[in-house]
mmCIF file of C-alpha atoms in Angstrom:
data_model
loop_
_atom_site.group_PDB
_atom_site.id
_atom_site.type_symbol
_atom_site.label_atom_id
_atom_site.label_comp_id
_atom_site.label_asym_id
_atom_site.label_seq_id
_atom_site.Cartn_x
_atom_site.Cartn_y
_atom_site.Cartn_z
ATOM 1 C CA MET I 24 95.008 7.835 17.484
ATOM 2 C CA ASP I 25 95.974 7.586 13.564
ATOM 3 C CA LEU I 26 99.540 9.186 13.917
ATOM 4 C CA SER I 27 100.810 7.904 10.161
ATOM 5 C CA GLN I 28 99.903 10.945 8.025
ATOM 6 C CA ARG I 29 102.322 12.737 10.055
ATOM 7 C CA LYS I 30 105.413 14.446 8.383
ATOM 8 C CA TYR I 31 107.924 13.402 10.917
ATOM 9 C CA ASP I 32 108.739 10.602 13.190
ATOM 10 C CA VAL I 33 110.795 12.836 16.107
ATOM 11 C CA ILE I 34 111.135 16.180 16.405
ATOM 12 C CA ILE I 35 114.001 17.585 18.555
ATOM 13 C CA TYR I 36 112.952 19.955 20.370
ATOM 14 C CA GLY I 37 115.565 22.962 22.490
ATOM 15 C CA GLY I 38 117.660 21.939 18.562
ATOM 16 C CA SER I 39 119.948 25.355 20.236
ATOM 17 C CA SER I 40 121.412 22.998 22.902
ATOM 18 C CA ILE I 41 124.621 20.686 23.405
ATOM 19 C CA THR I 42 122.109 17.886 24.463
ATOM 20 C CA ALA I 43 120.181 18.609 21.191
ATOM 21 C CA LYS I 44 123.439 18.299 19.321
ATOM 22 C CA TYR I 45 124.434 14.947 20.353
ATOM 23 C CA THR I 46 120.679 13.566 19.837
ATOM 24 C CA LEU I 47 120.415 13.872 16.552
ATOM 25 C CA LYS I 48 123.084 12.821 16.228
ATOM 26 C CA GLU I 49 122.096 9.563 17.265
ATOM 27 C CA PHE I 50 119.011 9.731 15.814
ATOM 28 C CA MET I 51 120.807 10.179 12.201
ATOM 29 C CA VAL I 52 121.819 6.819 12.644
ATOM 30 C CA TYR I 53 118.919 5.562 11.475
ATOM 31 C CA ASN I 54 116.255 6.018 8.546
ATOM 32 C CA LEU I 55 113.614 8.514 10.357
ATOM 33 C CA LYS I 56 112.098 11.438 8.977
ATOM 34 C CA MET I 57 113.428 13.996 11.074
ATOM 35 C CA ALA I 58 113.640 17.911 11.690
ATOM 36 C CA VAL I 59 115.502 19.866 14.772
ATOM 37 C CA ALA I 60 112.813 22.989 16.156
ATOM 38 C CA GLY I 61 113.943 26.092 18.764
ATOM 39 C CA ARG I 62 113.577 29.577 18.879
ATOM 40 C CA ASN I 63 116.523 30.472 16.793
ATOM 41 C CA TYR I 64 116.629 29.302 13.588
ATOM 42 C CA ASP I 65 120.516 30.315 13.776
ATOM 43 C CA ARG I 66 121.176 29.017 17.011
ATOM 44 C CA ILE I 67 119.889 26.115 15.352
ATOM 45 C CA ASP I 68 121.723 25.991 12.535
ATOM 46 C CA LYS I 69 125.554 26.849 14.231
ATOM 47 C CA ASN I 70 124.357 23.651 16.341
ATOM 48 C CA VAL I 71 123.161 21.411 13.819
ATOM 49 C CA ASP I 72 125.821 19.462 12.160
ATOM 50 C CA TYR I 73 123.719 17.304 9.665
ATOM 51 C CA VAL I 74 120.717 18.067 6.405
ATOM 52 C CA VAL I 75 117.831 18.475 8.455
ATOM 53 C CA ASP I 76 114.994 20.558 8.428
ATOM 54 C CA ILE I 77 115.024 22.821 11.285
ATOM 55 C CA LEU I 78 111.531 24.723 12.056
ATOM 56 C CA GLU I 79 111.488 27.867 13.506
ATOM 57 C CA CYS I 80 109.116 28.301 16.856
ATOM 58 C CA SER I 81 108.593 29.702 20.333
ATOM 59 C CA ILE I 82 107.531 28.268 23.473
ATOM 60 C CA GLU I 83 104.105 30.363 23.093
ATOM 61 C CA ASN I 84 103.255 28.442 19.554
ATOM 62 C CA ILE I 85 104.306 24.942 20.504
ATOM 63 C CA GLU I 86 101.799 22.832 18.374
ATOM 64 C CA LYS I 87 102.262 25.009 15.228
ATOM 65 C CA ILE I 88 105.650 21.883 15.020
ATOM 66 C CA SER I 89 103.863 19.622 17.471
ATOM 67 C CA LYS I 90 100.979 18.915 15.763
ATOM 68 C CA LEU I 91 104.080 17.608 12.687
ATOM 69 C CA THR I 92 105.269 14.869 13.783
ATOM 70 C CA LYS I 93 104.545 11.391 15.677
ATOM 71 C CA ILE I 94 107.253 11.949 18.597
ATOM 72 C CA LEU I 95 108.448 15.177 20.218
ATOM 73 C CA VAL I 96 111.519 14.691 21.888
ATOM 74 C CA ASN I 97 112.180 17.847 24.019
ATOM 75 C CA CYS I 98 115.900 18.685 24.967
ATOM 76 C CA ALA I 99 114.914 22.497 26.104
ATOM 77 C CA GLY I 100 115.480 22.905 29.883
ATOM 78 C CA PRO I 101 115.029 24.177 31.906
ATOM 79 C CA PHE I 102 112.105 21.835 32.149
ATOM 80 C CA ILE I 103 110.988 24.121 35.065
ATOM 81 C CA PHE I 104 110.351 27.018 33.013
ATOM 82 C CA CYS I 105 108.884 25.937 29.900
ATOM 83 C CA GLY I 106 108.491 22.693 30.429
ATOM 84 C CA GLU I 107 104.721 22.589 30.087
ATOM 85 C CA GLU I 108 103.912 24.491 27.622
ATOM 86 C CA VAL I 109 105.578 21.687 25.497
ATOM 87 C CA VAL I 110 103.899 19.164 27.728
ATOM 88 C CA LYS I 111 100.308 20.758 26.806
ATOM 89 C CA GLY I 112 100.801 21.356 23.050
ATOM 90 C CA CYS I 113 101.403 17.712 22.783
ATOM 91 C CA ILE I 114 98.429 16.685 24.343
ATOM 92 C CA ASN I 115 96.303 19.293 22.676
ATOM 93 C CA THR I 116 97.336 17.478 19.133
ATOM 94 C CA GLY I 117 97.940 14.139 20.451
ATOM 95 C CA THR I 118 101.779 13.851 19.830
ATOM 96 C CA HIS I 119 103.441 11.769 22.172
ATOM 97 C CA TYR I 120 106.386 13.109 24.136
ATOM 98 C CA ILE I 121 109.986 12.204 25.735
ATOM 99 C CA ASP I 122 112.170 14.489 27.837
ATOM 100 C CA VAL I 123 115.231 14.145 29.138
ATOM 101 C CA THR I 124 114.804 16.019 32.340
ATOM 102 C CA GLY I 125 115.747 15.543 35.904
ATOM 103 C CA GLU I 126 113.629 17.515 37.677
ATOM 104 C CA ASN I 127 111.792 16.164 40.181
ATOM 105 C CA ILE I 128 109.497 19.370 40.821
ATOM 106 C CA PHE I 129 108.253 19.698 37.252
ATOM 107 C CA ILE I 130 107.399 15.865 37.162
ATOM 108 C CA GLU I 131 105.272 16.209 39.621
ATOM 109 C CA LYS I 132 103.911 18.883 38.339
ATOM 110 C CA ILE I 133 103.153 17.976 35.551
ATOM 111 C CA LEU I 134 101.762 14.573 36.660
ATOM 112 C CA HIS I 135 99.567 16.213 39.293
ATOM 113 C CA LYS I 136 98.257 18.507 36.147
ATOM 114 C CA TYR I 137 97.811 16.670 32.888
ATOM 115 C CA ASN I 138 98.342 12.951 33.812
ATOM 116 C CA GLU I 139 93.733 12.537 33.395
ATOM 117 C CA GLU I 140 94.012 14.289 30.673
ATOM 118 C CA ALA I 141 96.899 12.615 28.884
ATOM 119 C CA LYS I 142 94.645 9.668 29.392
ATOM 120 C CA LYS I 143 91.684 10.954 27.680
ATOM 121 C CA LYS I 144 92.943 12.188 24.524
ATOM 122 C CA GLY I 145 95.707 8.731 24.247
ATOM 123 C CA VAL I 146 98.984 10.641 23.865
ATOM 124 C CA LEU I 147 102.006 9.095 26.263
ATOM 125 C CA ILE I 148 104.291 11.747 28.586
ATOM 126 C CA LEU I 149 107.328 9.960 29.561
ATOM 127 C CA ASN I 150 110.050 12.247 31.509
ATOM 128 C CA ALA I 151 113.244 11.368 32.755
ATOM 129 C CA CYS I 152 114.179 9.463 29.534
ATOM 130 C CA GLY I 153 117.936 10.294 29.556
ATOM 131 C CA PHE I 154 121.522 9.454 31.694
ATOM 132 C CA ASP I 155 117.954 10.593 34.354
ATOM 133 C CA SER I 156 116.261 8.474 35.180
ATOM 134 C CA ILE I 157 116.990 5.388 32.016
ATOM 135 C CA PRO I 158 119.963 3.020 33.650
ATOM 136 C CA ALA I 159 117.982 3.414 37.198
ATOM 137 C CA ASP I 160 114.394 2.398 35.983
ATOM 138 C CA ILE I 161 115.518 0.187 33.389
ATOM 139 C CA GLY I 162 118.484 -1.578 34.996
ATOM 140 C CA SER I 163 116.198 -1.817 38.162
ATOM 141 C CA GLU I 164 113.296 -3.734 36.578
ATOM 142 C CA TYR I 165 115.915 -5.965 34.011
ATOM 143 C CA LEU I 166 117.828 -7.385 37.738
ATOM 144 C CA LYS I 167 114.122 -7.617 39.188
ATOM 145 C CA ARG I 168 113.075 -10.291 36.213
ATOM 146 C CA ASN I 169 116.282 -11.656 36.379
ATOM 147 C CA MET I 170 116.004 -12.415 39.942
ATOM 148 C CA GLU I 171 114.316 -15.894 41.498
ATOM 149 C CA GLY I 172 112.156 -16.134 44.434
ATOM 150 C CA ILE I 173 110.226 -13.348 46.817
ATOM 151 C CA ASN I 174 110.353 -10.263 48.457
ATOM 152 C CA LYS I 175 113.112 -8.676 46.252
ATOM 153 C CA SER I 176 115.135 -5.621 46.936
ATOM 154 C CA ILE I 177 117.674 -3.730 45.113
ATOM 155 C CA THR I 178 120.070 -1.520 45.965
ATOM 156 C CA SER I 179 122.254 0.694 43.255
ATOM 157 C CA VAL I 180 125.002 2.764 43.564
ATOM 158 C CA LEU I 181 126.618 5.720 40.906
ATOM 159 C CA GLN I 182 130.353 6.004 40.284
ATOM 160 C CA PHE I 183 131.181 8.211 37.253
ATOM 161 C CA GLU I 184 135.161 8.586 35.671
ATOM 162 C CA LYS I 185 135.951 12.510 34.566
ATOM 163 C CA CYS I 186 132.266 13.463 34.366
ATOM 164 C CA GLN I 187 131.565 17.027 33.347
ATOM 165 C CA ILE I 188 127.924 18.946 34.591
ATOM 166 C CA ASN I 189 126.890 20.972 31.326
ATOM 167 C CA LYS I 190 125.485 24.271 32.229
ATOM 168 C CA THR I 191 122.157 23.950 31.531
ATOM 169 C CA SER I 192 122.122 20.343 34.228
ATOM 170 C CA TYR I 193 122.739 23.070 37.084
ATOM 171 C CA ILE I 194 120.819 25.766 36.143
ATOM 172 C CA SER I 195 117.962 22.729 36.650
ATOM 173 C CA LEU I 196 120.140 21.835 40.164
ATOM 174 C CA VAL I 197 120.005 25.341 41.064
ATOM 175 C CA HIS I 198 116.015 25.984 40.779
ATOM 176 C CA SER I 199 115.069 22.561 41.657
ATOM 177 C CA LEU I 200 116.720 23.470 45.506
ATOM 178 C CA SER I 201 115.532 26.354 45.375
ATOM 179 C CA ALA I 202 111.548 25.082 44.577
ATOM 180 C CA ILE I 203 111.891 22.341 47.466
ATOM 181 C CA GLY I 204 109.497 23.705 49.482
ATOM 182 C CA GLU I 205 107.242 24.069 46.192
ATOM 183 C CA LEU I 206 107.989 20.480 45.599
ATOM 184 C CA ARG I 207 106.893 19.113 48.849
ATOM 185 C CA LYS I 208 103.369 21.200 48.482
ATOM 186 C CA ILE I 209 102.590 19.316 45.633
ATOM 187 C CA ARG I 210 103.265 15.949 47.067
ATOM 188 C CA GLY I 211 101.497 17.342 50.317
ATOM 189 C CA ASN I 212 98.623 17.446 47.920
ATOM 190 C CA LYS I 213 97.898 14.234 46.147
ATOM 191 C CA LYS I 214 96.776 11.390 47.485
ATOM 192 C CA LYS I 215 99.409 9.480 49.519
ATOM 193 C CA ILE I 216 101.703 7.869 47.424
ATOM 194 C CA SER I 217 102.019 3.855 48.139
ATOM 195 C CA LYS I 218 105.340 2.805 49.901
ATOM 196 C CA GLU I 219 105.687 -0.078 47.162
ATOM 197 C CA GLY I 220 109.398 -0.052 45.726
ATOM 198 C CA LYS I 221 110.598 2.078 48.014
ATOM 199 C CA GLN I 222 113.348 0.687 51.005
ATOM 200 C CA PRO I 223 114.734 2.480 54.040
ATOM 201 C CA ILE I 224 117.583 4.434 52.857
ATOM 202 C CA LYS I 225 120.388 5.877 54.766
ATOM 203 C CA LYS I 226 121.592 9.199 54.420
ATOM 204 C CA LEU I 227 124.898 8.262 54.422
ATOM 205 C CA THR I 228 126.353 5.240 54.356
ATOM 206 C CA TYR I 229 129.889 2.701 54.275
ATOM 207 C CA SER I 230 130.121 0.082 51.677
ATOM 208 C CA LYS I 231 131.861 -3.115 51.573
ATOM 209 C CA GLU I 232 131.123 -4.556 48.175
ATOM 210 C CA THR I 233 132.566 -0.896 47.245
ATOM 211 C CA LYS I 234 134.848 -0.114 49.940
ATOM 212 C CA SER I 235 133.842 3.835 49.427
ATOM 213 C CA TRP I 236 130.980 5.788 51.056
ATOM 214 C CA TRP I 237 127.761 5.814 49.576
ATOM 215 C CA THR I 238 125.495 9.304 49.935
ATOM 216 C CA ILE I 239 122.261 9.032 48.766
ATOM 217 C CA PHE I 240 120.771 10.283 45.222
ATOM 218 C CA MET I 241 119.054 13.211 45.012
ATOM 219 C CA GLY I 242 117.767 13.406 41.976
ATOM 220 C CA THR I 243 114.886 11.200 39.987
ATOM 221 C CA ASP I 244 115.632 7.934 39.921
ATOM 222 C CA ILE I 245 113.682 6.643 43.637
ATOM 223 C CA ALA I 246 110.796 8.807 42.163
ATOM 224 C CA ILE I 247 110.622 7.527 39.022
ATOM 225 C CA VAL I 248 111.178 4.022 40.016
ATOM 226 C CA LYS I 249 108.490 3.592 42.759
ATOM 227 C CA ARG I 250 106.372 4.559 40.496
ATOM 228 C CA THR I 251 107.124 1.891 38.136
ATOM 229 C CA GLN I 252 107.262 -0.028 40.882
ATOM 230 C CA LYS I 253 103.522 1.578 42.222
ATOM 231 C CA TYR I 254 102.157 0.784 38.474
ATOM 232 C CA PHE I 255 103.248 -2.866 38.746
ATOM 233 C CA LYS I 256 102.157 -3.748 41.865
ATOM 234 C CA GLU I 257 98.260 -2.496 40.268
ATOM 235 C CA HIS I 258 99.050 -4.642 37.654
ATOM 236 C CA GLY I 259 98.858 -7.347 39.577
ATOM 237 C CA GLU I 260 102.987 -8.271 39.574
ATOM 238 C CA GLU I 261 105.372 -7.850 42.899
ATOM 239 C CA PRO I 262 107.187 -5.052 43.485
ATOM 240 C CA MET I 263 110.898 -4.736 44.100
ATOM 241 C CA LYS I 264 111.950 -2.286 47.325
ATOM 242 C CA TYR I 265 115.111 0.157 46.113
ATOM 243 C CA ALA I 266 117.214 2.892 47.507
ATOM 244 C CA CYS I 267 119.639 4.314 45.086
ATOM 245 C CA TYR I 268 123.057 5.934 46.039
ATOM 246 C CA ILE I 269 126.666 7.780 44.772
ATOM 247 C CA ASP I 270 130.195 6.942 45.345
ATOM 248 C CA THR I 271 131.403 10.144 46.819
ATOM 249 C CA GLY I 272 135.037 8.243 47.491
ATOM 250 C CA ASN I 273 136.964 8.052 50.822
ATOM 251 C CA LEU I 274 135.651 10.103 53.708
ATOM 252 C CA PHE I 275 137.766 12.831 52.833
ATOM 253 C CA ASN I 276 135.848 13.375 49.646
ATOM 254 C CA THR I 277 132.827 12.233 51.471
ATOM 255 C CA ILE I 278 132.820 15.327 53.779
ATOM 256 C CA LEU I 279 133.894 17.335 50.913
ATOM 257 C CA PHE I 280 131.181 16.479 48.555
ATOM 258 C CA TRP I 281 128.290 17.282 51.691
ATOM 259 C CA ILE I 282 129.907 20.763 52.527
ATOM 260 C CA GLY I 283 129.474 21.276 48.975
ATOM 261 C CA PHE I 284 126.156 20.629 48.892
ATOM 262 C CA PHE I 285 125.521 22.358 52.082
ATOM 263 C CA ILE I 286 126.668 25.412 50.284
ATOM 264 C CA ILE I 287 125.187 25.433 47.753
ATOM 265 C CA PHE I 288 121.675 23.701 48.775
ATOM 266 C CA ALA I 289 121.771 26.959 51.493
ATOM 267 C CA MET I 290 122.187 29.676 48.861
ATOM 268 C CA ALA I 291 119.861 28.083 46.281
ATOM 269 C CA LYS I 292 117.206 29.473 48.947
ATOM 270 C CA PHE I 293 117.820 32.758 48.474
ATOM 271 C CA SER I 294 117.698 35.211 45.565
ATOM 272 C CA PHE I 295 120.875 36.610 45.340
ATOM 273 C CA THR I 296 122.451 34.010 46.641
ATOM 274 C CA LYS I 297 121.600 32.271 44.332
ATOM 275 C CA LYS I 298 122.245 35.139 41.126
ATOM 276 C CA LEU I 299 125.573 34.149 42.662
ATOM 277 C CA LEU I 300 125.310 30.442 42.262
ATOM 278 C CA LEU I 301 123.844 30.934 38.466
ATOM 279 C CA LYS I 302 125.944 33.615 37.406
ATOM 280 C CA PHE I 303 129.760 31.621 38.873
ATOM 281 C CA PRO I 304 128.959 27.455 38.616
ATOM 282 C CA THR I 305 132.801 27.280 37.745
ATOM 283 C CA PHE I 306 133.968 28.323 40.895
ATOM 284 C CA PHE I 307 130.972 26.894 43.378
ATOM 285 C CA THR I 308 130.580 23.528 41.567
ATOM 286 C CA ASN I 309 134.637 23.076 41.291
ATOM 287 C CA GLY I 310 135.369 23.038 37.530
ATOM 288 C CA ILE I 311 132.650 20.261 37.647
ATOM 289 C CA VAL I 312 131.028 22.490 35.651
ATOM 290 C CA PRO I 313 133.295 23.927 33.221
ATOM 291 C CA LYS I 314 133.155 27.843 31.548
ATOM 292 C CA THR I 315 133.161 26.311 27.928
ATOM 293 C CA LYS I 316 131.863 23.440 26.132
ATOM 294 C CA PRO I 317 133.773 20.269 26.273
ATOM 295 C CA THR I 318 135.532 18.866 23.518
ATOM 296 C CA GLU I 319 135.543 15.492 21.916
ATOM 297 C CA GLU I 320 138.429 14.396 23.881
ATOM 298 C CA GLU I 321 136.799 15.503 26.928
ATOM 299 C CA ILE I 322 133.486 13.883 26.142
ATOM 300 C CA GLU I 323 135.243 10.198 25.447
ATOM 301 C CA LYS I 324 137.496 10.829 28.468
ATOM 302 C CA GLY I 325 133.933 10.912 30.213
ATOM 303 C CA LYS I 326 132.414 7.161 31.842
ATOM 304 C CA PHE I 327 129.836 6.416 34.179
ATOM 305 C CA LYS I 328 128.679 2.495 36.201
ATOM 306 C CA MET I 329 126.453 1.517 38.106
ATOM 307 C CA LEU I 330 126.146 -0.788 40.524
ATOM 308 C CA PHE I 331 122.585 -2.869 41.430
ATOM 309 C CA PHE I 332 123.212 -4.965 44.442
ATOM 310 C CA GLY I 333 119.762 -7.703 44.375
ATOM 311 C CA GLU I 334 118.622 -9.574 47.143
ATOM 312 C CA SER I 335 115.537 -12.023 47.189
ATOM 313 C CA TYR I 336 114.368 -15.137 48.740
ATOM 314 C CA VAL I 337 114.234 -18.865 46.763
ATOM 315 C CA ASP I 338 112.550 -21.469 49.427
ATOM 316 C CA GLY I 339 113.167 -18.856 52.826
ATOM 317 C CA VAL I 340 116.866 -18.606 51.559
ATOM 318 C CA LEU I 341 118.414 -15.447 50.808
ATOM 319 C CA THR I 342 119.815 -15.681 47.461
ATOM 320 C CA LYS I 343 121.977 -12.430 45.782
ATOM 321 C CA LYS I 344 122.589 -11.518 42.185
ATOM 322 C CA LYS I 345 124.439 -7.746 40.877
ATOM 323 C CA LEU I 346 123.619 -5.771 37.414
ATOM 324 C CA THR I 347 126.217 -3.841 36.532
ATOM 325 C CA ILE I 348 125.986 -1.232 33.972
ATOM 326 C CA GLU I 349 127.999 0.621 32.375
ATOM 327 C CA GLY I 350 128.602 3.394 29.709
ATOM 328 C CA GLY I 351 130.422 6.909 28.075
ATOM 329 C CA ASP I 352 130.043 10.363 29.416
ATOM 330 C CA PRO I 353 125.968 10.834 31.338
ATOM 331 C CA GLY I 354 125.025 13.914 29.953
ATOM 332 C CA TYR I 355 126.742 13.700 26.078
ATOM 333 C CA VAL I 356 126.588 9.995 25.206
ATOM 334 C CA ALA I 357 124.058 8.115 27.912
ATOM 335 C CA THR I 358 121.986 10.694 28.185
ATOM 336 C CA PRO I 359 121.365 11.176 23.785
ATOM 337 C CA TYR I 360 121.204 7.103 23.805
ATOM 338 C CA SER I 361 118.534 6.952 26.181
ATOM 339 C CA ALA I 362 116.494 8.852 25.172
ATOM 340 C CA VAL I 363 117.168 7.544 20.778
ATOM 341 C CA SER I 364 116.263 4.158 22.172
ATOM 342 C CA THR I 365 112.802 5.112 23.931
ATOM 343 C CA ALA I 366 111.897 7.129 21.418
ATOM 344 C CA GLN I 367 112.514 3.643 18.946
ATOM 345 C CA VAL I 368 111.374 1.684 21.177
ATOM 346 C CA LEU I 369 107.716 4.055 21.145
ATOM 347 C CA LEU I 370 108.048 4.151 17.457
ATOM 348 C CA GLU I 371 107.529 1.057 17.187
ATOM 349 C CA MET I 372 105.004 0.796 20.009
ATOM 350 C CA ILE I 373 102.847 3.287 18.083
ATOM 351 C CA ASN I 374 103.337 1.607 14.894
ATOM 352 C CA GLN I 375 101.719 -1.882 16.433
ATOM 353 C CA ASN I 376 98.939 0.269 18.259
ATOM 354 C CA LYS I 377 100.220 -0.086 21.549
ATOM 355 C CA VAL I 378 100.494 2.764 23.166
ATOM 356 C CA THR I 379 98.604 3.739 26.409
ATOM 357 C CA GLY I 380 97.813 7.518 26.982
ATOM 358 C CA GLY I 381 98.988 9.344 30.701
ATOM 359 C CA ILE I 382 101.570 10.206 32.507
ATOM 360 C CA HIS I 383 104.050 7.177 32.780
ATOM 361 C CA THR I 384 107.907 6.140 33.851
ATOM 362 C CA PRO I 385 109.616 4.272 31.087
ATOM 363 C CA GLY I 386 110.110 1.336 33.077
ATOM 364 C CA SER I 387 106.301 0.847 33.256
ATOM 365 C CA VAL I 388 105.498 1.024 29.167
ATOM 366 C CA LEU I 389 108.234 0.292 27.943
ATOM 367 C CA ASP I 390 109.743 -2.755 26.692
ATOM 368 C CA ILE I 391 112.695 -4.081 28.840
ATOM 369 C CA TYR I 392 114.924 -6.306 26.848
ATOM 370 C CA LYS I 393 114.068 -4.365 23.742
ATOM 371 C CA MET I 394 115.300 -1.262 25.415
ATOM 372 C CA VAL I 395 118.580 -3.062 26.742
ATOM 373 C CA ASN I 396 118.926 -4.262 23.612
ATOM 374 C CA LEU I 397 119.253 -1.247 22.033
ATOM 375 C CA LEU I 398 121.465 0.306 24.539
ATOM 376 C CA GLU I 399 124.014 -2.700 24.541
ATOM 377 C CA ASP I 400 123.400 -1.817 20.662
ATOM 378 C CA LYS I 401 124.776 1.623 21.269
ATOM 379 C CA GLY I 402 127.616 0.518 23.782
ATOM 380 C CA ILE I 403 126.268 0.731 27.234
ATOM 381 C CA THR I 404 126.988 -2.639 28.943
ATOM 382 C CA PHE I 405 124.735 -4.500 30.951
ATOM 383 C CA LYS I 406 126.310 -7.315 33.052
ATOM 384 C CA ILE I 407 124.391 -9.864 35.153
ATOM 385 C CA GLU I 408 126.239 -11.582 38.354
#
């Protein structure tokens, strides 16, 4: 598939979103042919701080813009509502696709419906290329490749400092929780997925490593990493087993976390209470979802740390390795860095004609070491000890 004559290297769709704003900011560091697209020209124009082409386009005629670019980066959430049409448009026009979704229901739905078609057309579809789930997928594979021996297993835990959740991410979470039944139905209708890549995971556990409580992480990380490891097993490599958690601190904070989660989970099931969740996000998250967009100063204060604890057996002896990934705010810094790094590696693959079509995970098809180097260049550190 020859994309050399396309007008743009990358088009960002969802151009009026705050994610698109910071993703474009990172892209502008590089000498790429860029455009930003979305449904409302004026809203995009107000959101964009750079001189760049703005393309007005609705979901219904997405192919009008997808045919102009080598890669479309989708920042228009919640993806459960409009992401499928964008994926379909990219497949129809032979355009490679990247998104920053953290919605399991959306990922599973398009994997089930469009994987074979994407393979036939030679179009690469990459979901979860933001904070969900680049650190987990790239990080776990990077540590695995730096471990010796056999029977490798990795456990990760996420730690946050002064981070906020943007409203769109919260809306996506609420809708994802309300669609748990649909997700189970999709998974139930599919051929059973290999258990490779999965290790026993507790909903709650105390860690002597961090001296804190860990709670099961219910985002996309575990599903994405499992698929990556399944891919490597199918291609003759030994997979590693993986479990992931979020650090919820002391017992009191952990109890509050679970109470808050169960309230939101229960309310998301019913239309009336779901509307309340969507109408009052700041109240129901105790301020984690702010009423207004964060200031640059607030974004700079946000940090994340992801710890990976690896174990393997070398000549029958248990050996351990640890990887620490650290970076800025997950939504406003790490997500743009992750998406742009993914696009950079994919553009190189396009230029070298090394793209394999289908719906894949980042860790299964991207060069792990190039991804790590690009992320480190942007300020996300990887330290193995």
